[in-house]
Coordinates of C-alpha atoms in Angstrom, one line a residue:
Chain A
X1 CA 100.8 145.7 201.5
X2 CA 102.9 143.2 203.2
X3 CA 102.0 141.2 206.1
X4 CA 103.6 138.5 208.2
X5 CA 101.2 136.5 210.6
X6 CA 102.9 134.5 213.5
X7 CA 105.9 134.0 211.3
X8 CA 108.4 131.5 213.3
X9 CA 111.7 130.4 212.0
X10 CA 114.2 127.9 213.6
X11 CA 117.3 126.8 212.4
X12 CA 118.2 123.0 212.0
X13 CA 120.5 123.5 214.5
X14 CA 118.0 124.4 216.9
X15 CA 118.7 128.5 216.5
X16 CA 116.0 130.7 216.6
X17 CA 116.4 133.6 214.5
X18 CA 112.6 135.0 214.6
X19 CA 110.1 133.6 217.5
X20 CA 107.0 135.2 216.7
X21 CA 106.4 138.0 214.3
X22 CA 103.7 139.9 213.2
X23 CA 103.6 142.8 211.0
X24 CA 101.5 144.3 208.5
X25 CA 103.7 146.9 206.3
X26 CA 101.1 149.2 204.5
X27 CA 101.6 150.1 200.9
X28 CA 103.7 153.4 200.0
X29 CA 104.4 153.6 203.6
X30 CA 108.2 152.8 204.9
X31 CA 108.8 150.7 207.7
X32 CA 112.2 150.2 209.1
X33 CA 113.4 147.3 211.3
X34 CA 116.0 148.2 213.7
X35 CA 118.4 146.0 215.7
X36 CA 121.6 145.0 216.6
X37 CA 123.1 142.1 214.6
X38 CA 121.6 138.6 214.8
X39 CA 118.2 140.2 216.0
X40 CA 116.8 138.4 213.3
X41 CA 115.2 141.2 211.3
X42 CA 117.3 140.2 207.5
X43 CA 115.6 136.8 208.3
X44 CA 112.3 138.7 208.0
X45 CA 113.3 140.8 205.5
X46 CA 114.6 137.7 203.2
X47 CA 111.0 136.2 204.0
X48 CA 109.5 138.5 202.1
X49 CA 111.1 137.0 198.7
X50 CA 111.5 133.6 200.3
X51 CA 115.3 134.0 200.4
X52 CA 114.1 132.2 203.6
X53 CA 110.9 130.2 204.1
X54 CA 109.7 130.6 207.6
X55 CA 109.1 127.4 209.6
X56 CA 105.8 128.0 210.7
X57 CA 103.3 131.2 209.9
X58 CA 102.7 133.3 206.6
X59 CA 104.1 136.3 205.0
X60 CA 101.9 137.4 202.1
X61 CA 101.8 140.4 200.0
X62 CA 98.5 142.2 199.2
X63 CA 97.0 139.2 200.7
X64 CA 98.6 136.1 198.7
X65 CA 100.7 133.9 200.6
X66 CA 103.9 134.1 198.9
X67 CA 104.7 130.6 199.5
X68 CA 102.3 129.8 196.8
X69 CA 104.4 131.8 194.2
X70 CA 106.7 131.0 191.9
X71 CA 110.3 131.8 193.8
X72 CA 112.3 133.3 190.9
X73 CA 108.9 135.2 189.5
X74 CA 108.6 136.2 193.2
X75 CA 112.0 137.5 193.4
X76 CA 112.0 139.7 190.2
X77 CA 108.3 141.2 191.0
X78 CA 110.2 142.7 194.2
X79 CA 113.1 145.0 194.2
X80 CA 116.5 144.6 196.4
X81 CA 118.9 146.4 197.7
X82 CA 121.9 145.3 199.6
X83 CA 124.7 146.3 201.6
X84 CA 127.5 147.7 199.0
X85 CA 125.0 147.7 196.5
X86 CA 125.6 143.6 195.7
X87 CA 126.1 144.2 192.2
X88 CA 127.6 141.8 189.4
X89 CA 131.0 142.7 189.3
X90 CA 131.4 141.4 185.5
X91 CA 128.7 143.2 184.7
X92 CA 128.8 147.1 184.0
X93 CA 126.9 149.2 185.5
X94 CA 124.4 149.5 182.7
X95 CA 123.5 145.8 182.2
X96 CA 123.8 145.6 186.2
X97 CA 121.0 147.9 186.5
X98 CA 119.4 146.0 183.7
X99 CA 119.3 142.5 184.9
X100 CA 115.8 141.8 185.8
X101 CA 114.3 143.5 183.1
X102 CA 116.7 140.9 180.8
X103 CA 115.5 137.8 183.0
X104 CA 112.3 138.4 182.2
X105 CA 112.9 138.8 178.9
X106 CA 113.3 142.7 177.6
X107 CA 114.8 143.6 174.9
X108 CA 119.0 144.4 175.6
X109 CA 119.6 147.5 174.2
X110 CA 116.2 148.8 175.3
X111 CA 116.7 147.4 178.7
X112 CA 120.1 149.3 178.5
X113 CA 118.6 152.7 177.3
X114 CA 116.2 152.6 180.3
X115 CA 118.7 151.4 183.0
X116 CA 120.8 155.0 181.8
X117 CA 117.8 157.2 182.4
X118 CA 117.6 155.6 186.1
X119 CA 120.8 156.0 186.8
X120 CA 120.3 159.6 186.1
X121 CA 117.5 159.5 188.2
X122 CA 119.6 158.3 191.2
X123 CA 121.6 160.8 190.7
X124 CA 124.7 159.4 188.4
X125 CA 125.9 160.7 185.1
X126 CA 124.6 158.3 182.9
X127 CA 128.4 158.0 181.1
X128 CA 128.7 155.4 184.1
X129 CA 126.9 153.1 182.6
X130 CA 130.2 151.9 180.4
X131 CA 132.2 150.7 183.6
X132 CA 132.4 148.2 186.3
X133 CA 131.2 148.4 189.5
X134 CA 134.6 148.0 191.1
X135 CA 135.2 150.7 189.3
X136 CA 132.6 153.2 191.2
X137 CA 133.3 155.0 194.7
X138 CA 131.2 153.1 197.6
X139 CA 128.2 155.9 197.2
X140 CA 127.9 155.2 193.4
X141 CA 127.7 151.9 193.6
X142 CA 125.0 152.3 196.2
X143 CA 123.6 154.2 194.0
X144 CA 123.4 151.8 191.2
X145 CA 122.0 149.0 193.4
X146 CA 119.1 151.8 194.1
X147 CA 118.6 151.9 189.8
X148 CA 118.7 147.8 189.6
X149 CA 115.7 147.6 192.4
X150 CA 113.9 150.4 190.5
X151 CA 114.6 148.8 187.1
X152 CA 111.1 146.5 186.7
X153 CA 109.3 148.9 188.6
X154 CA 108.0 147.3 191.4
X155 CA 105.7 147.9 194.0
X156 CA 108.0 146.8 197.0
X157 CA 111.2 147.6 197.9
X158 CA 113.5 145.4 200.4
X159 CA 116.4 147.4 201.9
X160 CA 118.8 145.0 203.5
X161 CA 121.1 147.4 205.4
X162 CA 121.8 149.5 202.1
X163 CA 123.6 152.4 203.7
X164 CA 125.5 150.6 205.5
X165 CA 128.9 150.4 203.8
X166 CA 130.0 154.1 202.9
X167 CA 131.0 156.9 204.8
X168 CA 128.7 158.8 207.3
X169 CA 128.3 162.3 204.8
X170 CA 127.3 160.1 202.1
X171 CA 124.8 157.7 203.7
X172 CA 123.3 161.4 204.7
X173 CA 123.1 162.5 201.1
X174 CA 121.8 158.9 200.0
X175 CA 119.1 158.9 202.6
X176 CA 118.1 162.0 201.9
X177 CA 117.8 161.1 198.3
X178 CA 115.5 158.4 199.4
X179 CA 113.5 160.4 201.1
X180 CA 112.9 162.7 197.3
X181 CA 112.7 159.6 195.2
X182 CA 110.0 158.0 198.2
X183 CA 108.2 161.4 198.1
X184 CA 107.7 161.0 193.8
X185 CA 107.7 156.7 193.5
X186 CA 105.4 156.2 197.0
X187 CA 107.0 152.7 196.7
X188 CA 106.1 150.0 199.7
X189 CA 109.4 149.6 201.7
X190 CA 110.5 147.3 204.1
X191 CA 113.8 148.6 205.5
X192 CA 116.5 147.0 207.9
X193 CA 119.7 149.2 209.9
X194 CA 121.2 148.8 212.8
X195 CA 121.6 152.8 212.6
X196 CA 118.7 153.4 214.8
X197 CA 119.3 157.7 212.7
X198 CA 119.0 155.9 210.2
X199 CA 115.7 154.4 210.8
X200 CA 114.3 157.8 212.2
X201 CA 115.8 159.6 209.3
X202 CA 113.7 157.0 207.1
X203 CA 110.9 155.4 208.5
X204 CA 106.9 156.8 208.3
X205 CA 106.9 153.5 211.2
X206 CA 109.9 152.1 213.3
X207 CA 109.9 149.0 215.0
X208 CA 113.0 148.3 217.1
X209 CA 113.6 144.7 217.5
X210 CA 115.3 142.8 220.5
X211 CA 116.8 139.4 219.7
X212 CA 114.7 136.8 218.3
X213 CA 112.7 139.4 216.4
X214 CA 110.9 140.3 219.1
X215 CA 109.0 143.8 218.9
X216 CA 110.5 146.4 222.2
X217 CA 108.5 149.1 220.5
X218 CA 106.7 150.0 217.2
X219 CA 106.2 153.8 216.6
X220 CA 106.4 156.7 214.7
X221 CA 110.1 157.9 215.2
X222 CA 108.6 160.9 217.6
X223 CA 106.6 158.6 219.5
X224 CA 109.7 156.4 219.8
X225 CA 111.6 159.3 220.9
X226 CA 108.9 161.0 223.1
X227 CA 108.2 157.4 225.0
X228 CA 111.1 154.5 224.9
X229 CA 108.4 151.7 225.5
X230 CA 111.3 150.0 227.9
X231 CA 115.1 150.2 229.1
X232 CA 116.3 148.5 226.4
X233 CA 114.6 150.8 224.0
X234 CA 115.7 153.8 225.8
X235 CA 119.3 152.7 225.6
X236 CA 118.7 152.4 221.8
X237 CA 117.7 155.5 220.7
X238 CA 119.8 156.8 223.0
X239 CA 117.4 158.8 225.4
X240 CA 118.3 161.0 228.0
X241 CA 122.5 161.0 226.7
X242 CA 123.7 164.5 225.6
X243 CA 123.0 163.9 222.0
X244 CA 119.2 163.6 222.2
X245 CA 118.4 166.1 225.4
X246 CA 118.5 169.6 223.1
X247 CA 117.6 172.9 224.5
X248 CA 117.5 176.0 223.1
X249 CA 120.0 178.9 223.9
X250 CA 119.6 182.7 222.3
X251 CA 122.7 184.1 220.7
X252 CA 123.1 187.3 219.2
X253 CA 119.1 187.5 219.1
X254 CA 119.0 184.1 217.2
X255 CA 117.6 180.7 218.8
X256 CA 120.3 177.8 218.8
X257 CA 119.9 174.4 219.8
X258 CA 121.9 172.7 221.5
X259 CA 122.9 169.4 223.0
X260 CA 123.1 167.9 226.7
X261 CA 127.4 168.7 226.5
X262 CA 126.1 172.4 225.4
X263 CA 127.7 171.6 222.0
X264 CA 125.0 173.4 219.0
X265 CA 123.5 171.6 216.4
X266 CA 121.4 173.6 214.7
X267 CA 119.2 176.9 214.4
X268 CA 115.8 177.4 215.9
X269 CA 113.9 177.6 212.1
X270 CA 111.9 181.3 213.6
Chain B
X1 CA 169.1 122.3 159.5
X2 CA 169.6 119.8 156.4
X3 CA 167.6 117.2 157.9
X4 CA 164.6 119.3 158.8
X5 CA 164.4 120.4 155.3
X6 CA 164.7 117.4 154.3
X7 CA 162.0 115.6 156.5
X8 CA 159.5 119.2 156.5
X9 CA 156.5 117.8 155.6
X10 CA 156.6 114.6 157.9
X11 CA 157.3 117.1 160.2
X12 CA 154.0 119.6 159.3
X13 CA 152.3 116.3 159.6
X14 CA 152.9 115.3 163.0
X15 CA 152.6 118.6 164.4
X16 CA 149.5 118.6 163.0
X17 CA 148.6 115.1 164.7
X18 CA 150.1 117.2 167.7
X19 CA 147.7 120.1 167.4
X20 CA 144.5 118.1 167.0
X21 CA 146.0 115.1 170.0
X22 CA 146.2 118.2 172.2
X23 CA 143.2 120.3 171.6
X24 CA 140.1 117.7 171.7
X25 CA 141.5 116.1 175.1
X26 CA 142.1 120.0 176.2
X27 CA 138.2 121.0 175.7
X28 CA 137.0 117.4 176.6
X29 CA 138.5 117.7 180.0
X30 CA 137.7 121.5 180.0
X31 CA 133.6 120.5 179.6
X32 CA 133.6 117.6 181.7
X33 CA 135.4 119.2 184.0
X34 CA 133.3 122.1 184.7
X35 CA 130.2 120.4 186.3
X36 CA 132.0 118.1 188.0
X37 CA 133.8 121.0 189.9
X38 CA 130.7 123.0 190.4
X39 CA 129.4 119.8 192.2
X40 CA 132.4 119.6 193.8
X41 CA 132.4 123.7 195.1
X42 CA 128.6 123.1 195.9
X43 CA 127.7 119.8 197.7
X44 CA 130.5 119.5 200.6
X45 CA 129.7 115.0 200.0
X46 CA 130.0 115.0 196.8
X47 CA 133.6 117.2 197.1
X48 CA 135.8 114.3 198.5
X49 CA 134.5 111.4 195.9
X50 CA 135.1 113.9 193.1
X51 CA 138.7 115.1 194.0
X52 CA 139.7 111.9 195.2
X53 CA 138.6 110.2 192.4
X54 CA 140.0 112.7 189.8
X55 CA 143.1 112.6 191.6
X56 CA 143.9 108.9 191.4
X57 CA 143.6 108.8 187.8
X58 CA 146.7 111.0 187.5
X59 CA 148.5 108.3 189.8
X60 CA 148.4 105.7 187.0
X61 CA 151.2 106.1 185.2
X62 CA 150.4 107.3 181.9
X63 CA 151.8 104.2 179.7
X64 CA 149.9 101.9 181.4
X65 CA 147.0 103.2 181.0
X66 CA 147.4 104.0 177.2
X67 CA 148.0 100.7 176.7
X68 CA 144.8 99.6 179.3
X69 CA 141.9 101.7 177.4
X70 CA 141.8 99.6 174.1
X71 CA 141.7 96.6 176.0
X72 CA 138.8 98.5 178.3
X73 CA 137.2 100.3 175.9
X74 CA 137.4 98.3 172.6
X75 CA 140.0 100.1 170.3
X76 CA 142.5 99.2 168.3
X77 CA 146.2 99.8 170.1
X78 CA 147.1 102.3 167.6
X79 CA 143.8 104.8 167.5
X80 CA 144.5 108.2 168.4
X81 CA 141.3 107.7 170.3
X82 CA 143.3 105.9 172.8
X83 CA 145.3 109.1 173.2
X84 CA 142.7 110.9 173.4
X85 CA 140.9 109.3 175.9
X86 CA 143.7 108.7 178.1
X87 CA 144.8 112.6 178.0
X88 CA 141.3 113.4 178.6
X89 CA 141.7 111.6 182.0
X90 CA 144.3 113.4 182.8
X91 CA 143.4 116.9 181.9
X92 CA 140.1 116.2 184.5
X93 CA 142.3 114.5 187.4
X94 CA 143.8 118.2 187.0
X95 CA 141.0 120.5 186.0
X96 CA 138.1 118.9 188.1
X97 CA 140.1 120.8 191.2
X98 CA 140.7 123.6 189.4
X99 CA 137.2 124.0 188.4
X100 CA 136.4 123.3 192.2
X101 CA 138.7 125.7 193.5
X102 CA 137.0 128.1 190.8
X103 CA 133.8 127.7 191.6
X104 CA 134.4 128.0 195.1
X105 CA 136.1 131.4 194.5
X106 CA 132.6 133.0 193.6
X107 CA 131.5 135.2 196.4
X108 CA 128.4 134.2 198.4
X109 CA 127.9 137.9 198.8
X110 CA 127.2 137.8 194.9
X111 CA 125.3 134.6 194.4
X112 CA 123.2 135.7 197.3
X113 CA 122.7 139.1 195.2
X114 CA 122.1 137.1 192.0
X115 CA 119.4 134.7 193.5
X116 CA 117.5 137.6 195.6
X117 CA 117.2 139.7 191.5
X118 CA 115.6 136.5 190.3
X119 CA 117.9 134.4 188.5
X120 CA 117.0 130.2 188.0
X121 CA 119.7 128.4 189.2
X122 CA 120.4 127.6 185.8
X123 CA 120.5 131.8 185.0
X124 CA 122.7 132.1 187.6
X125 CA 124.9 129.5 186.7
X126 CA 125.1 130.8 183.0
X127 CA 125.1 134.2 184.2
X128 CA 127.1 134.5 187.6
X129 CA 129.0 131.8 188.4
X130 CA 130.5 130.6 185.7
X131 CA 131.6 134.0 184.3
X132 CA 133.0 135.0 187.7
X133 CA 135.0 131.8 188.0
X134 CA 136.4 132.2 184.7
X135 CA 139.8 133.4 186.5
X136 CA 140.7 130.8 188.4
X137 CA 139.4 128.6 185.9
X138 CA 141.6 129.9 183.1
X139 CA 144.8 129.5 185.0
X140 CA 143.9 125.8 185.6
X141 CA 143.4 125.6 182.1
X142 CA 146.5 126.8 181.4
X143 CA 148.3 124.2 183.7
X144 CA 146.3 121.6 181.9
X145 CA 146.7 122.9 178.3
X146 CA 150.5 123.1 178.6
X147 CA 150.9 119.3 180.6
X148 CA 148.0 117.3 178.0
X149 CA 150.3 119.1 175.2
X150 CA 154.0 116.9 176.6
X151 CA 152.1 113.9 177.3
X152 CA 151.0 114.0 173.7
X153 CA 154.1 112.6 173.3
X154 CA 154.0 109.7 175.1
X155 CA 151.5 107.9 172.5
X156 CA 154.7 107.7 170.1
X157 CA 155.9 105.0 172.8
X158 CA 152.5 103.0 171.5
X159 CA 152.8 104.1 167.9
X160 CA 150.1 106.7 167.8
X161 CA 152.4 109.6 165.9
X162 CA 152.7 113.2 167.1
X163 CA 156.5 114.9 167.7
X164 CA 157.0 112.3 170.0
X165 CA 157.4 110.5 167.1
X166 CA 160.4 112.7 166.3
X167 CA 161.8 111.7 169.7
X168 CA 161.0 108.0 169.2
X169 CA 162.2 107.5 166.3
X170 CA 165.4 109.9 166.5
X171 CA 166.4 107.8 169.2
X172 CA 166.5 104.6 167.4
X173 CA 168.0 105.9 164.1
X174 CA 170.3 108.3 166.5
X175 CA 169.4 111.1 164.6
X176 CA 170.0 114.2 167.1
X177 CA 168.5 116.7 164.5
X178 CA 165.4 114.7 165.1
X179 CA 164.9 115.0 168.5
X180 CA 165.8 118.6 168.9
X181 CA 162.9 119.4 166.3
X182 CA 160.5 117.0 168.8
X183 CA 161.6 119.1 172.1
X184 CA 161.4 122.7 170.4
X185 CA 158.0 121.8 168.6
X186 CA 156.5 120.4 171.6
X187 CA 157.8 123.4 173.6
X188 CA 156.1 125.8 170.6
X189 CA 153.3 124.2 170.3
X190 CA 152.9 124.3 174.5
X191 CA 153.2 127.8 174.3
X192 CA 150.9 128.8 171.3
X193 CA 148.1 127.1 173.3
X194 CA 148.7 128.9 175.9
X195 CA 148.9 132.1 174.7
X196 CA 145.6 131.2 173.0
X197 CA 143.6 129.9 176.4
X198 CA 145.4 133.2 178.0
X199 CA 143.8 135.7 175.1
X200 CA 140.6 133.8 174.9
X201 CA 140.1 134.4 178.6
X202 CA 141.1 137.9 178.0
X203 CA 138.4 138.2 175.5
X204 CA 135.5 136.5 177.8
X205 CA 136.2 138.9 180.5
X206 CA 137.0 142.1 179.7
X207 CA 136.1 143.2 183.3
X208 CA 139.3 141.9 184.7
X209 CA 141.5 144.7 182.5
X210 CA 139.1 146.9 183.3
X211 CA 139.2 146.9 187.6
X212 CA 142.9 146.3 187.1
X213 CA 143.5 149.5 184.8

């Protein structure tokens, strides 16, 4: 469980990334932040492993404030995942996916032997594990920054706009992976998009965040759709334009959907 | 041809003095060089005083201050120490930059990554940064290797021997054979370090030939 009570952070400069936040993120469950850029929700999500300490407020995990933790044993108790996987680009793909479990100490070749089996379990041929990360197509090397968070098994996962850098049929097949590997690891996930289909294709909860951090709505993604909390929240998710207003036409004796330009997008499951 | 078989082993012997002149200033500059670039790439104040600083020492000129460090630091005139010392001042007033300019080339995007896995800023120096500028520092190096092996020869002025010795003394005896032995050595001996700084940074990073391939 993660929770953030009146968290507050302000800038030197006098910027306000987050006003006043409040969030309790329960374990196995995944949340998703969603906003546009500069809404302040990586600011949270860097709280979490004091990549940022908040200026006022507390963020603690299963109840312990993390500001009383050590930051590096922090840091390697949670995994990461960011946009274009952040990997080592010296390192290959095998000791890449291996790097916490050598920080804290593991054994090389065994760390190695384990980072191939997750890599299969991401999905990857395991013969990857030999090259460089530059050397990967943008999905892989998503992939592989999936198998480094997993490495020391932890019990929380931050996902700092992970899907964000490859093309649209692939971040379909990764998040749909997620959703299988979620369904068997029951991992606690904090997530952050600015894909708000992303963050319904995701999220158990959604909370979609104005500027400043500020919660417009927190739902389930059907009670997001079924009731925008606001105008601005409606203009998010996109209510009431052709893509979300479906209605069902039959055709040949089978039930399509289709959208508000009468375009189909899918089959009435009978 | 006569002459250098004749003088060969005074010859072997000063390109010996050459080799050793050359290399110890080479990896003293190389060592000192690195931190003081990494606080230079990391801590915008420090950044000025440290290029600045580096970079006047290459505006002495380079007799004058071989002949200033025994007086300064308590040598005899003719220890290769004085050489050494010197040369070492050079090779940081141009690797301190370079080492700078490396560091600087690491991606926040990776150190960011590197600190968020759990890395100790002394892991991620070890681990990240100093691997990742090893590119940009190498070809510093090599600018440095190649100009600390010719001013070598500018101890011979001062009587510390290396080829400029061949130079020195060709000139006085006007022995031609001499100095031609001096330039081409020198010119040898510039590019055998290099090709050994090139390979060596070849070996530490195999990943470059790997993403270029």
């Amino acid at each position: 469980m993660i929770e953030f009570a009146a968290v507050r952070k302000e800038y030197p400069d006098g910027t306000v990334a987050v006003e006043d936040f409040s969030l309790v993120v329960p374990s196995h469950a995944v949340v998703v932040l969603v906003g546009s850029s500069g809404c302040g929700k990586t600011t949270l999500l860097r709280m979490v492993n004091r990549m940022v300490d908040p200026t006022s407020g507390t963020v603690s995990i299963d109840g312990d404030d993390v500001r009383a933790m050590d930051k590096v044993q922090l840091r390697r108790s949670i995994g990461y995942v960011l946009q274009a996987g952040g990997l080592l680009p010296h390192r290959t793909v095998a000791d890449n996916v291996a790097t916490v479990p050598v920080l804290e100490g593991a054994n090389r070749r065994e760390a190695r032997r384990a980072a191939l089996g997750l890599l299969e379990r991401v999905g990857l041929d395991p013969a990857l594990g030999d090259r460089y990360p530059l050397q990967l197509s943008g999905g892989q090397q998503q992939r592989v920054g999936v198998a480094r968070a997993l490495a020391a098994d932890p019990n929380i996962l931050l996902m700092d706009e992970p899907f964000g850098a490859v093309d649209p049929i692939v971040r379909d097949q990764l998040q749909e992976e997620m959703r299988t590997l979620q369904r068997e690891l029951g991992k606690t996930i904090l997530f952050v998009t600015h894909d708000i289909d992303e963050a319904f294709a995701l999220g158990d909860e959604v909370l979609v965040l104005r500027k400043g951090a500020e919660i417009a709505q927190r739902g389930t993604p059907a009670e997001i759709l079924a009731h925008p909390a606001d105008e601005f929240v409606s203009r998010f998710v996109g209510a009431g334009t052709a893509r979300r207003t479906l209605s069902v036409r039959e055709v040949d004796g089978r039930r399509i959907v289709v959208d508000g330009d009468d375009r189909p997008t899918g089959v009435l499951a009978e | 041809m006569n002459w250098l078989s004749q003088n060969l082993h005074i010859v072997w012997s000063l390109l010996l003095d050459h080799l050793w002149l050359s290399i110890v200033p080479i990896v003293l500059a190389l060592v000192i060089s690195i931190p003081l670039g990494w606080l230079a790439a990391r801590y915008p104040r420090a950044r000025t005083a440290l290029l600045t600083g580096t970079g006047l020492l290459y505006a002495i000129p380079s007799l004058a201050l071989f002949i200033m460090i025994p007086a300064i630091v308590g040598l005899s005139a003719r220890s290769p120490w004085v050489a050494i010392i010197g040369l070492t001042l050079y090779g940081c007033a141009l690797m301190v930059r370079g080492a700078a300019d490396a560091f600087g080339s690491v991606s926040r995007e990776t150190m960011l990554a590197a600190d968020a896995l759990g890395h100790s800023p002394w892991a991620r120096f070890w681990a990240v940064e100093l691997p990742l500028s090893g590119p940009v520092l190498v070809s510093s190096l090599r600018v440095m290797a190649v100009s600390t092996v010719s001013l070598v020869t500018i101890g011979a002025v001062i009587g510390i021997s290396s080829l400029g010795t061949l130079f020195t003394d060709g000139f006085q005896r006007g022995i031609d054979a001499s100095i031609i032995t001096g330039i081409v050595l020198t010119v040898v001996v510039a590019f055998a370090i290099d090709a050994v700084v090139l390979l060596l940074g070849r070996l530490a990073m195999p990943w470059q030939a790997a993403v270029r391939a």
